[in-house]
CSV table of C-alpha atoms in Angstrom, one decimal:
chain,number,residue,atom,x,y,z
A,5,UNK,CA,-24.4,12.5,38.4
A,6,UNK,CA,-22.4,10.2,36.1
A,7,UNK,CA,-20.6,13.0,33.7
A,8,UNK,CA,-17.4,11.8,34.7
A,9,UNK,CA,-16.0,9.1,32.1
A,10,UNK,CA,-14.8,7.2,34.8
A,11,UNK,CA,-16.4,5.0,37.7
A,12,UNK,CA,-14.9,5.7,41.4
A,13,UNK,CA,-13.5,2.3,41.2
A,14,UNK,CA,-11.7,3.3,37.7
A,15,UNK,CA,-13.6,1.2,35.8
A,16,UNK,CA,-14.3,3.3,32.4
A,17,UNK,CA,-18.4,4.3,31.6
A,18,UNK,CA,-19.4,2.9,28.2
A,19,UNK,CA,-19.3,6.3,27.0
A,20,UNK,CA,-15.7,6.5,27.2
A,21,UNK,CA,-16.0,5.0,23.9
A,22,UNK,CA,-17.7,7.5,22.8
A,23,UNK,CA,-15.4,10.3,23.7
A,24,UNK,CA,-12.6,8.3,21.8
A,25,UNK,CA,-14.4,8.0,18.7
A,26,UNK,CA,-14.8,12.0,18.9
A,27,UNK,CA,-11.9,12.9,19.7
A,28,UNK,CA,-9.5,10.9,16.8
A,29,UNK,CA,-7.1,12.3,15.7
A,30,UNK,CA,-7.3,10.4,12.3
A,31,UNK,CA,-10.4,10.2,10.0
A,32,UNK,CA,-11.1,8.1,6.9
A,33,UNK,CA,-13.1,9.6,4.2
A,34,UNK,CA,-15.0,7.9,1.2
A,35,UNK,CA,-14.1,9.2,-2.1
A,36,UNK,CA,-15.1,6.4,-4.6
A,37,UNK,CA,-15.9,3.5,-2.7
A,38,UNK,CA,-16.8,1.4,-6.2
A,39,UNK,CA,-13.1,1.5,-7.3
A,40,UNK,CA,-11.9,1.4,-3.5
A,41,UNK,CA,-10.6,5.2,-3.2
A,42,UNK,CA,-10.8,7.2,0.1
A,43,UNK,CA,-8.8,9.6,1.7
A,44,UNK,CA,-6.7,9.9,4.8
A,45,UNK,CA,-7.5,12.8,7.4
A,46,UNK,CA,-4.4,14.4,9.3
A,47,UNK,CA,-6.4,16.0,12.7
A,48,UNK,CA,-3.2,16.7,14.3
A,49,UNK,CA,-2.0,20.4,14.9
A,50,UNK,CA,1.7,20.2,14.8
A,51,UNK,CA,2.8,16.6,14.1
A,52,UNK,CA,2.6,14.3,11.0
A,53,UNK,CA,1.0,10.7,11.0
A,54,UNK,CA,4.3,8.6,10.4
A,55,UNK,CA,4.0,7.2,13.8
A,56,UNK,CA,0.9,5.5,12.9
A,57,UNK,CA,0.3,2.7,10.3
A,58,UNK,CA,-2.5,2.5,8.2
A,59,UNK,CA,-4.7,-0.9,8.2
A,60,UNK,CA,-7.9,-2.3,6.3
A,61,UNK,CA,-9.7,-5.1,7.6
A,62,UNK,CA,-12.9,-6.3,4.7
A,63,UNK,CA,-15.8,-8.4,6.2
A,64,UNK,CA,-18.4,-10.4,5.1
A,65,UNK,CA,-21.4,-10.6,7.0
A,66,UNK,CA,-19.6,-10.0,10.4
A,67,UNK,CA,-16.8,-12.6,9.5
A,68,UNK,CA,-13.4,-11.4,8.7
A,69,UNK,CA,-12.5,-12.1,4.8
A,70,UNK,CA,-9.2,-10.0,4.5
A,71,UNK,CA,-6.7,-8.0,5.8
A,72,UNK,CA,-3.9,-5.7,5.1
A,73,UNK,CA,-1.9,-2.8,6.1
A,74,UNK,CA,-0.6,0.3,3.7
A,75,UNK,CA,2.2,1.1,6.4
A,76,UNK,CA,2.6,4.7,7.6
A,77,UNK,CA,2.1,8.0,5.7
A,78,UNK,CA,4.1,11.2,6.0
A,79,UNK,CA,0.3,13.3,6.0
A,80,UNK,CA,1.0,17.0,7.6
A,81,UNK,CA,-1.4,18.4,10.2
A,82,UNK,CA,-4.5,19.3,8.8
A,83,UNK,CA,-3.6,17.8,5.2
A,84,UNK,CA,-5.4,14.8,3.4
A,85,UNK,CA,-3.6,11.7,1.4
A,86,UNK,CA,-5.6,9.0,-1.3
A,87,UNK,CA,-5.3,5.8,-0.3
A,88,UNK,CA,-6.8,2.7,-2.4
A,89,UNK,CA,-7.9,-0.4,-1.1
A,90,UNK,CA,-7.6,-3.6,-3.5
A,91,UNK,CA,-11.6,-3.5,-3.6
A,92,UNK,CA,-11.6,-5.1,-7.4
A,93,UNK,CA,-10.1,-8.2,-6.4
A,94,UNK,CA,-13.4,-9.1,-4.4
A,95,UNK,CA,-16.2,-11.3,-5.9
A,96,UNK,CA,-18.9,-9.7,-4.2
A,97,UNK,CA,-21.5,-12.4,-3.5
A,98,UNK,CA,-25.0,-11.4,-3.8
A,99,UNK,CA,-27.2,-10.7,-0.5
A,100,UNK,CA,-24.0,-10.5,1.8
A,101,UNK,CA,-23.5,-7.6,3.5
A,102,UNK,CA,-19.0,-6.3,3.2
A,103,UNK,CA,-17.8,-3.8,5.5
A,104,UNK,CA,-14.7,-2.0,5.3
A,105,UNK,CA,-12.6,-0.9,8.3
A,106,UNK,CA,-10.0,1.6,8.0
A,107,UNK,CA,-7.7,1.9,10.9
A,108,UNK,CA,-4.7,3.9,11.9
A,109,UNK,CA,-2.6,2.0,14.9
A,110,UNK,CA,0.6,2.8,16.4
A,111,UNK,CA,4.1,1.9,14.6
A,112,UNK,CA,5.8,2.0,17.9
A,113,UNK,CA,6.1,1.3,21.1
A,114,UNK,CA,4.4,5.0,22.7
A,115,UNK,CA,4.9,5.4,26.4
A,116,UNK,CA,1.2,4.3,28.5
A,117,UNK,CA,-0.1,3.5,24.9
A,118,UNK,CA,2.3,0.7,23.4
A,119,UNK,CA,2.8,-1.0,20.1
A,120,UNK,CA,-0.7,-1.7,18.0
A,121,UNK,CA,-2.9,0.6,20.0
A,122,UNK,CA,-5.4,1.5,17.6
A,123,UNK,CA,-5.9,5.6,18.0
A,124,UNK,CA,-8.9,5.7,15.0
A,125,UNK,CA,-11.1,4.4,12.7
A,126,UNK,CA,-14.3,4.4,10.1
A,127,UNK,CA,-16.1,2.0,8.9
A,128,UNK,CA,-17.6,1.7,5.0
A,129,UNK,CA,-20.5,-0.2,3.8
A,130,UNK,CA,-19.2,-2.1,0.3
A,131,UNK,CA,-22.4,-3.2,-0.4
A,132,UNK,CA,-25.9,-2.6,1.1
A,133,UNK,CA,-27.7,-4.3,4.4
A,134,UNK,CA,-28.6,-7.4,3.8
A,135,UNK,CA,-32.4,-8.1,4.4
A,136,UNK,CA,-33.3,-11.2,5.5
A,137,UNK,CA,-36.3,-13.3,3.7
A,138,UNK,CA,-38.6,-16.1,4.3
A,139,UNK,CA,-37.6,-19.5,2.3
A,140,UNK,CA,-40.5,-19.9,0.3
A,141,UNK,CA,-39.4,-23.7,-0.3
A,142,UNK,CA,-42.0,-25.8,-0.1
A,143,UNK,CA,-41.9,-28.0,2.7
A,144,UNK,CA,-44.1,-31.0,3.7
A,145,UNK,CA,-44.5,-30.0,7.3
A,146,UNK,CA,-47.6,-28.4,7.9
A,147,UNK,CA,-49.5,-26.6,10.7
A,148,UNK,CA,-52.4,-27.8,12.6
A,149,UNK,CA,-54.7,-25.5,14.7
A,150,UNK,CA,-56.2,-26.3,17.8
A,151,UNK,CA,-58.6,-24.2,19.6
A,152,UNK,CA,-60.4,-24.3,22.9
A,153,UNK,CA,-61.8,-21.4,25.3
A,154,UNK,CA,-58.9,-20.4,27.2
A,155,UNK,CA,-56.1,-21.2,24.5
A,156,UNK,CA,-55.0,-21.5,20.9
A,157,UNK,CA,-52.3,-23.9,19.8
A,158,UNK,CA,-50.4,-24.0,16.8
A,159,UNK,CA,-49.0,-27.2,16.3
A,160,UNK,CA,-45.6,-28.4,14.3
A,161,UNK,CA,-43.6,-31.6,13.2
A,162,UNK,CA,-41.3,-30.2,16.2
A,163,UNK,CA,-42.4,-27.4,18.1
A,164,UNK,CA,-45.7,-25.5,19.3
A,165,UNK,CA,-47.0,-21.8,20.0
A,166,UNK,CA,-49.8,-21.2,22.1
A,167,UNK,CA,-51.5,-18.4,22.8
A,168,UNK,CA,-53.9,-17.0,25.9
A,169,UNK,CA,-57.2,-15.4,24.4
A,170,UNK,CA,-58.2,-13.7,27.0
A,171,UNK,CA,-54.9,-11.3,27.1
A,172,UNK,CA,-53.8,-11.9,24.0
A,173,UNK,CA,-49.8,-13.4,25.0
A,174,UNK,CA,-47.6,-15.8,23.7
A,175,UNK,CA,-47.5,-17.8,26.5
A,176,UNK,CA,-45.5,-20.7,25.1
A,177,UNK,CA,-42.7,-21.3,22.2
A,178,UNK,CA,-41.9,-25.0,23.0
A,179,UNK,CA,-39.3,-26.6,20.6
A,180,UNK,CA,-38.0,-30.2,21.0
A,181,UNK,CA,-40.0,-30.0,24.1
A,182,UNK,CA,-38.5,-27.5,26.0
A,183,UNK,CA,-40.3,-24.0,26.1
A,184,UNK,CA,-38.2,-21.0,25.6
A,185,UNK,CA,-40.0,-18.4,26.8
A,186,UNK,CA,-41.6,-17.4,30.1
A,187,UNK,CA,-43.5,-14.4,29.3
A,188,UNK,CA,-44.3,-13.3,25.5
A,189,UNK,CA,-44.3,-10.5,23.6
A,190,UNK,CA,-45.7,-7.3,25.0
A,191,UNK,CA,-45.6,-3.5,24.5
A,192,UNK,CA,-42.5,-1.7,25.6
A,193,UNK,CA,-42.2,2.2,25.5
A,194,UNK,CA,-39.9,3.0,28.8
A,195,UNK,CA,-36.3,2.4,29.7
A,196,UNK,CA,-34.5,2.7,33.2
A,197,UNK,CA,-34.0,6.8,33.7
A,198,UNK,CA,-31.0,7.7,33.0
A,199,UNK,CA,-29.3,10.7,34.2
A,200,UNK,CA,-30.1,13.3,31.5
A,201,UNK,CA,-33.7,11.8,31.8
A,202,UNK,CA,-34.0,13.0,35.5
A,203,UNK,CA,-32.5,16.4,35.0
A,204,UNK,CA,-35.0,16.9,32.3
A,205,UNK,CA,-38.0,15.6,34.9
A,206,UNK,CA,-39.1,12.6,32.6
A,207,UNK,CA,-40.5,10.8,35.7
A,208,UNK,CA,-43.0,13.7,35.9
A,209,UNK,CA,-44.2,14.5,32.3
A,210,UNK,CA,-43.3,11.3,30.9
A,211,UNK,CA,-44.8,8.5,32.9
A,212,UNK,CA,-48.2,8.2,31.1
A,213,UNK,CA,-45.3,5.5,28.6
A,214,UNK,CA,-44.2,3.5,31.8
A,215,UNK,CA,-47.3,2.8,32.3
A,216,UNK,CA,-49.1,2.1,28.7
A,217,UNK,CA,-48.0,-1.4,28.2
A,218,UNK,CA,-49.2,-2.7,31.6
A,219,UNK,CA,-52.7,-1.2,31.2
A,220,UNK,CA,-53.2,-2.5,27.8
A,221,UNK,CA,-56.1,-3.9,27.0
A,222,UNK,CA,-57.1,-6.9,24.2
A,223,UNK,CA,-59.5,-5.7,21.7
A,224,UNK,CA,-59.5,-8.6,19.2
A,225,UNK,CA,-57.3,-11.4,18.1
A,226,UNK,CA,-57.5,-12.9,14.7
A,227,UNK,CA,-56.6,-16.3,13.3
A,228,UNK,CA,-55.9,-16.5,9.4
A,229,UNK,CA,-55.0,-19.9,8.4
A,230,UNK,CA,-53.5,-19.1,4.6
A,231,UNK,CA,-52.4,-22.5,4.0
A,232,UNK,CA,-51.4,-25.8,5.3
A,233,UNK,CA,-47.3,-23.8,6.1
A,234,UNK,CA,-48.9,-20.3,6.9
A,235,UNK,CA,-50.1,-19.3,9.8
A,236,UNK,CA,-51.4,-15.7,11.2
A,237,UNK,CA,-52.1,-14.5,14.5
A,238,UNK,CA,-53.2,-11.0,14.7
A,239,UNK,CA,-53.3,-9.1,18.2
A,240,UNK,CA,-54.9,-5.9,18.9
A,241,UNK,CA,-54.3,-4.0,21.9
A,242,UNK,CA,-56.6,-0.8,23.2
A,243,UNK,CA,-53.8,1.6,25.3
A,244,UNK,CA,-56.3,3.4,27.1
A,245,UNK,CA,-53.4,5.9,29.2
A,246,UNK,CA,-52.4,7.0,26.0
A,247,UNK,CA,-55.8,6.9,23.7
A,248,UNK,CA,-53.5,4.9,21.2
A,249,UNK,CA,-53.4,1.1,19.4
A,250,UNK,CA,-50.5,-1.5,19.4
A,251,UNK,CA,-50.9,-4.8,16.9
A,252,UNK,CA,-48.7,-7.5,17.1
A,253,UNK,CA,-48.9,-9.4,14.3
A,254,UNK,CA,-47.8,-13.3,14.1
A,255,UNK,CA,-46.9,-15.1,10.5
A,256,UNK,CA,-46.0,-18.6,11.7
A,257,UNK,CA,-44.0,-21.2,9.3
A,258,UNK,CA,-43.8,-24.6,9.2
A,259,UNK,CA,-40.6,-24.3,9.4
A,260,UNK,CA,-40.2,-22.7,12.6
A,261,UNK,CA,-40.0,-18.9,11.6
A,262,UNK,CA,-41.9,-16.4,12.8
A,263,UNK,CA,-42.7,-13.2,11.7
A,264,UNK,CA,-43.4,-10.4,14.0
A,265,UNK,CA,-44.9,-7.3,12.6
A,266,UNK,CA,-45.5,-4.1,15.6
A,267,UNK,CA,-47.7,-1.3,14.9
A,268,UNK,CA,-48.3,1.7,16.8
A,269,UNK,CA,-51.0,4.0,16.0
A,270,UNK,CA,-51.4,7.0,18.4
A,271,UNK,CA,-54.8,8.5,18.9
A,272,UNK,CA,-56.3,12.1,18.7
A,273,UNK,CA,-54.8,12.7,22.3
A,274,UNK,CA,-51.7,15.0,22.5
A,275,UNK,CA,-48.5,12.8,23.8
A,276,UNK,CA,-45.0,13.5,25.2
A,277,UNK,CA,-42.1,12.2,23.4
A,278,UNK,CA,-41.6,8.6,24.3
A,279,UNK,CA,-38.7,6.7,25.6
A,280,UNK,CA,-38.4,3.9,23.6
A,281,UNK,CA,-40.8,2.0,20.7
A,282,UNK,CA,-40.5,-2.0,20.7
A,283,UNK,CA,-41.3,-5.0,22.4
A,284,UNK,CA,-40.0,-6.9,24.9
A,285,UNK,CA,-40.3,-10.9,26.2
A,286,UNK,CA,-38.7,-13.1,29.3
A,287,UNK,CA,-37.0,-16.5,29.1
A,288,UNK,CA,-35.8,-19.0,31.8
A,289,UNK,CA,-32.3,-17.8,33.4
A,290,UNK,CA,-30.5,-20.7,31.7
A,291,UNK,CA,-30.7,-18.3,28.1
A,292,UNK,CA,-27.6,-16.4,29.7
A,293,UNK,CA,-25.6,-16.1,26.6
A,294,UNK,CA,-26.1,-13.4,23.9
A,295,UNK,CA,-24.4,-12.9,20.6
A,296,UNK,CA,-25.1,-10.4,17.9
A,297,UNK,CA,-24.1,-8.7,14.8
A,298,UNK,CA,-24.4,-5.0,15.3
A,299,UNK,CA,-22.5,-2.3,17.2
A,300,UNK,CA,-20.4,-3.2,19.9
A,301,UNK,CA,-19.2,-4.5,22.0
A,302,UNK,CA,-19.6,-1.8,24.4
A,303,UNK,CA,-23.3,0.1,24.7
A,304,UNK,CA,-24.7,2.0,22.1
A,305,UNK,CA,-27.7,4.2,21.6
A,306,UNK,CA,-28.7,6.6,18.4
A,307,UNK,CA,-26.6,9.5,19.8
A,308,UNK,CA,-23.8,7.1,20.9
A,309,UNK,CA,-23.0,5.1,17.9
A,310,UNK,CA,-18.6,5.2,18.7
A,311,UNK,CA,-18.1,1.2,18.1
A,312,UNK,CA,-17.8,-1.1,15.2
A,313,UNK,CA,-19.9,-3.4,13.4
A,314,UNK,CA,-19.2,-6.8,14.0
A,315,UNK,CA,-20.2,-10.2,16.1
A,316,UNK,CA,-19.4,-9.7,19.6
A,317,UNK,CA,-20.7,-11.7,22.7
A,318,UNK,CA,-20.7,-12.6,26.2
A,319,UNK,CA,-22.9,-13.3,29.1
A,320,UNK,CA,-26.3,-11.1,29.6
A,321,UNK,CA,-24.9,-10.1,33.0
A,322,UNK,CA,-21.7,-8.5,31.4
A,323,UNK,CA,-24.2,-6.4,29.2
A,324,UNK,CA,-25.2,-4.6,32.4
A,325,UNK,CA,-23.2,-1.4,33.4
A,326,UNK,CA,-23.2,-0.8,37.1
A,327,UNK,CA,-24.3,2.9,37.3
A,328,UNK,CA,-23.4,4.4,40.2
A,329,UNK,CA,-27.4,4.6,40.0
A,330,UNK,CA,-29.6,2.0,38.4
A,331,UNK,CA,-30.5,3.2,35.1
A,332,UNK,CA,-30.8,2.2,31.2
A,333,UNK,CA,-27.8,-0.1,30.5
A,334,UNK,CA,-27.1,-2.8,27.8
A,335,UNK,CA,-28.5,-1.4,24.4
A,336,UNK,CA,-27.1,-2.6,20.8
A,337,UNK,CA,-27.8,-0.7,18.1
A,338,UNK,CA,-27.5,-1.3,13.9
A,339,UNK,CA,-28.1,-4.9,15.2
A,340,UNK,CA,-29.1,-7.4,12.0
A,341,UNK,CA,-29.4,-10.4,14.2
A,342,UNK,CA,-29.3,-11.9,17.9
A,343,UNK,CA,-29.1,-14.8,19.8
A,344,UNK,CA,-30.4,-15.6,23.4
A,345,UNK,CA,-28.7,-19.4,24.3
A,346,UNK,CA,-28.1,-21.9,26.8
A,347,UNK,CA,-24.7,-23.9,27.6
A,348,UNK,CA,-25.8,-26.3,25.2
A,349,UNK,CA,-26.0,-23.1,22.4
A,350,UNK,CA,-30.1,-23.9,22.0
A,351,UNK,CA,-32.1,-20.6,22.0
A,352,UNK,CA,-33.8,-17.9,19.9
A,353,UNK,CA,-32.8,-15.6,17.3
A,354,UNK,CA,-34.0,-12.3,16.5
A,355,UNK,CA,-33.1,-11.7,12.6
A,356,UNK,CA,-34.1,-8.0,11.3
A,357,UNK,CA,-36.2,-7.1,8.3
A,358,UNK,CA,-36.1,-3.9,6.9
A,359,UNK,CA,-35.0,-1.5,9.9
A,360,UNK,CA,-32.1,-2.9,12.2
A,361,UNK,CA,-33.0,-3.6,15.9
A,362,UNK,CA,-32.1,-2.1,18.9
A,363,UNK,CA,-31.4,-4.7,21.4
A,364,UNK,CA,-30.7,-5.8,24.7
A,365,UNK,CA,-30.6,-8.3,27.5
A,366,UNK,CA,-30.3,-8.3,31.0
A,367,UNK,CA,-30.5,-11.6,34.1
A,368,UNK,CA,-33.5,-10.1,35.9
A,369,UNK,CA,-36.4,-8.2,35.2
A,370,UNK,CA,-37.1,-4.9,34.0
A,371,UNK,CA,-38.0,-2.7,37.0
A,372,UNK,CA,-34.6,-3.1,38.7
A,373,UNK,CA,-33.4,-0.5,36.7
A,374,UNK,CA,-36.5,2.0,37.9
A,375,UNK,CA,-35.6,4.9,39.4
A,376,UNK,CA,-36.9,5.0,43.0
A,377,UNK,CA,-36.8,8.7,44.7
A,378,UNK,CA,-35.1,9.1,48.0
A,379,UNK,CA,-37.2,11.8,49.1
A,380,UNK,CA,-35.2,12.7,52.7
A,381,UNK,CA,-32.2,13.8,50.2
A,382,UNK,CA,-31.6,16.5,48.0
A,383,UNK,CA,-28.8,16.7,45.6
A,384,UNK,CA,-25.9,19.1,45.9
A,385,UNK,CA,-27.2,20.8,42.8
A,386,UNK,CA,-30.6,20.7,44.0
A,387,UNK,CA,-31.2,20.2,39.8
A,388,UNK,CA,-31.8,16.3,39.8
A,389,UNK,CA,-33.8,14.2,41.9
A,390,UNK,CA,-31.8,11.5,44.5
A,391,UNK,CA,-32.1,7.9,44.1
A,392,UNK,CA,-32.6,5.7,47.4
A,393,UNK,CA,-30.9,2.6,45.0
A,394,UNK,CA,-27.7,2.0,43.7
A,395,UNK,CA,-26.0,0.8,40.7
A,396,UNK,CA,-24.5,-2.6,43.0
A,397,UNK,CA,-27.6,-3.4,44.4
A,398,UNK,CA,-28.8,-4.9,40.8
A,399,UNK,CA,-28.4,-8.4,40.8
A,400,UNK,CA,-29.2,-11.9,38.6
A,401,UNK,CA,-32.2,-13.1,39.5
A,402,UNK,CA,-34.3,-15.9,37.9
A,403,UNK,CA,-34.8,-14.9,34.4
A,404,UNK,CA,-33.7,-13.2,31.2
A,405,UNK,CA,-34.9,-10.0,30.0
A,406,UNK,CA,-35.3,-9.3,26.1
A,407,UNK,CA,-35.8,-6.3,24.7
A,408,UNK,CA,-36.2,-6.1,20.7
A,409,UNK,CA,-36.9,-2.3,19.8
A,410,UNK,CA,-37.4,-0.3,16.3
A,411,UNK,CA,-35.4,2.7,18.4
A,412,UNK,CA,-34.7,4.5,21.9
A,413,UNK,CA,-34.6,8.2,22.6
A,414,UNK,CA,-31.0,9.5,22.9
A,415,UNK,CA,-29.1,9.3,26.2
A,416,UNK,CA,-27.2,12.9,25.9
A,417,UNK,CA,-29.3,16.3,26.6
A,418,UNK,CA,-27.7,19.4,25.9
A,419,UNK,CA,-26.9,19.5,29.9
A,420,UNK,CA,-28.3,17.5,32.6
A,421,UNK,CA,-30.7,19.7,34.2
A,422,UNK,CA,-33.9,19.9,32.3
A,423,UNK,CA,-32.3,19.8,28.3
A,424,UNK,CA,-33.3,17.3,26.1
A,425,UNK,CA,-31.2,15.6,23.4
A,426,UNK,CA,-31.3,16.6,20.0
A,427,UNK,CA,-34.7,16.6,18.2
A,428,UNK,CA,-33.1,13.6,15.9
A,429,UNK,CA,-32.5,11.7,18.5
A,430,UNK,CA,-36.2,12.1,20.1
A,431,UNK,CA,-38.9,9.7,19.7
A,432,UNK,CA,-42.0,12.0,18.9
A,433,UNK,CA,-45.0,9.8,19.4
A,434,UNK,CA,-46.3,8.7,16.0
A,435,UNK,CA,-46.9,5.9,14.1
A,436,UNK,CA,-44.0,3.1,14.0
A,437,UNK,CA,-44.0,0.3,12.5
A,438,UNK,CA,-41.0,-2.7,12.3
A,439,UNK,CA,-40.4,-6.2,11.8
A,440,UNK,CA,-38.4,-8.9,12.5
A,441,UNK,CA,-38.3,-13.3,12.5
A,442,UNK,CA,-37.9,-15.3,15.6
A,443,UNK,CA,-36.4,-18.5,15.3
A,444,UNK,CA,-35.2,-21.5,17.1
A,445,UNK,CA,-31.3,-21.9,17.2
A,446,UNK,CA,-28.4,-24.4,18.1
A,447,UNK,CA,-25.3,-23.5,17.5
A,448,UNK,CA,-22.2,-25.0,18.1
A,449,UNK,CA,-21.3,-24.5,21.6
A,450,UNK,CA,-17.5,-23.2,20.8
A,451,UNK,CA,-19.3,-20.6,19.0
A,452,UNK,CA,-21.8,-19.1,21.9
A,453,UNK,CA,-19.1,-16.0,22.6
């Protein structure tokens, strides 16, 4: 079991994060975030907070835009002190999204801690998510469709989609003549099991979702040509393991963009909860860098939400947490956009409409994070099943791994033998639906993480 916070090498789990956010002994509240007034918890029992200072950090759109520090406050145990943040001397621009960050650090240097250690802080939304929209600017590049029996290409000034009939896939995204993908979009309801998910037997009364997407089947697909910049590809897939439908949907631009719209619909047919709803695709190995504007930059999931908002980044392989068994790793969550590139800083991004993204990315393929049972073992407990694969044996291999999801089912149950998490953080099987754009990207290559 991994309910220790730290690895056997002394590496900390993700969740150690977590347990920090928890257990702060400072929290910031809002009061009247129009005319910048919040408040100051003291969590401490017996001691004041003058040996912390009191910082503010203001962002716009992940980007830092000012800082500051109110220095340190004599605030009792258990009392509360009004702070004000110079909020009115900001000329909010329209459509961009300012956080607030409140922190409390240490004033001095604290044995095993040090100088600067920050020990808490919230985050406040000044203004609200910004939602990212089509250009509707006319352009004069325009789409040309060419069909034959095997294939349907969608042609552009500099880049082309094609898609297989017979199962429906995006088999190609070539831009500038390079393709970026190696397998397209496709159904994706079921994660690596983690821990919790063994002790509550998902491998027994949840397997009908590992195996929905691979058994799909392509009932129709649709071409709508709305004008010479317009494009849409509709995909409907039969999931005959769970009675249920799943439609991609595919508004290609001129310009590049496309929108991805994913329905569920479940049938008539009585479901377990599932494990994840989304979608996931593979690129060549070479897309090894990601970079995102959520949560991070450790792991996050809807019941583990301790880290900031903010641009982090780093290699696909440093998303994956080695487990002492192989198992769900990597997530992002409150993600508004993310970027899969190269050396070079060519690749995809993933920019969310209305609902933010789950995310995550991994140098080889799905499976290696199934669990495999070592049935000549029992565990000490005798509660969870034994795994005849460890956390070290995943390795890069020859591709990258996407995974662009509406939500995942919590990691935490109530214990780890049989419990569930919370019924919030479950993922009854219903209908979803989410969207988000797909683009091509270069950035520069000082700015890949």
């Amino acid at each position: 079991m991994n309910d220790g916070l730290v690895a056997p090498n002394r590496i900390p789990h993700p969740h150690m994060s977590e347990v920090k956010k928890v257990y702060q002994p400072v929290r910031f509240h809002s009061k009247d975030i129009a005319t910048g007034h919040f408040e100051i918890e003291n969590r401490y029992d017996f001691i004041s907070l003058e040996h912390l200072d009191i910082h503010y950090q203001i962002s716009v759109d992940g980007n830092v835009f000012a800082t500051g520090s109110l220095g340190s406050m004599a605030i009792s145990p258990a009392e509360r002190y009004s702070i004000h943040i110079p909020l009115d001397e900001i000329e909010f621009q329209h459509n961009k999204e300012y956080l607030l960050t409140l922190s409390a650090v240490t004033k001095n240097d604290i044995p095993l801690i040090g100088i600067g250690y920050e020990l808490a802080w919230d985050q406040f939304n000044l203004t609200p998510t910004s939602v990212f929209k089509h250009s509707d600017t006319l352009t004069s590049s325009v789409l040309d469709v060419q069909e034959d029996k095997n294939n349907l290409h969608i042609n552009g000034d500099f880049f082309s989609i094609s898609f297989n009939r017979s199962n429906g896939r995006l088999d190609q995204f070539v831009v500038d003549n390079k393709n970026l993908i190696t397998t397209g979009f496709e159904p994706n309801f079921w994660r690596g099991l983690t821990d919790n998910d063994l002790g509550a037997k998902v491998f027994e009364w949840g397997a009908v979702w590992k195996y929905a997407a691979q058994e799909r089947v392509l009932s129709s697909l649709e071409v709508d040509k709305l004008s010479a910049h317009k494009i849409v590809i509709t995909t409907r897939f039969e999931l005959p393991t769970v009675q249920s439908q799943y439609i991609l949907t595919y508004s290609i631009h001129a310009n590049g963009e496309i929108h991805i719209c994913i329905d569920f619909i479940p049938g008539e047919k009585e479901l377990p909860i599932m494990m994840r709803m989304g979608t996931k695709l593979t690129l060549p190995a070479e897309y090894q860098y990601i970079k995102w504007f959520g949560r991070g930059p450790v792991e996050t999931y809807s019941d583990r939400k301790g880290a900031k908002v903010g641009i982090y980044g780093g290699t696909t392989w440093e998303q994956f947490h080695a487990y002492p068994r192989p198992q769900e790793s990597g997530n992002k969550t409150d993600v508004r956009w993310v970027r899969l590139l190269n050396r070079d800083g060519f690749g995809l991004e993933a920019i969310a409409e209305h609902d933010l993204l789950n995310t995550s990315a991994w140098p080889f393929t799905a499976d290696e994070l199934d669990f495999v049972a070592d049935t000549d073992s029992d565990s000490a407990s005798g509660l969870t099943p034994m795994s005849c694969k460890h956390g070290i044996d995943v390795q890069p291999g020859n591709i990258t791994t996407w995974n662009l999801d509406l939500a995942q089912m919590g990691t935490g149950g109530q214990n780890s033998w049989r419990s569930l998490p919370p019924e919030i953080y479950q993922l009854p099987a219903q209908r979803y639906h989410y969207g988000f754009y797909v683009r091509p990207v270069r950035t520069n290559q000082q700015e890949i993480i």
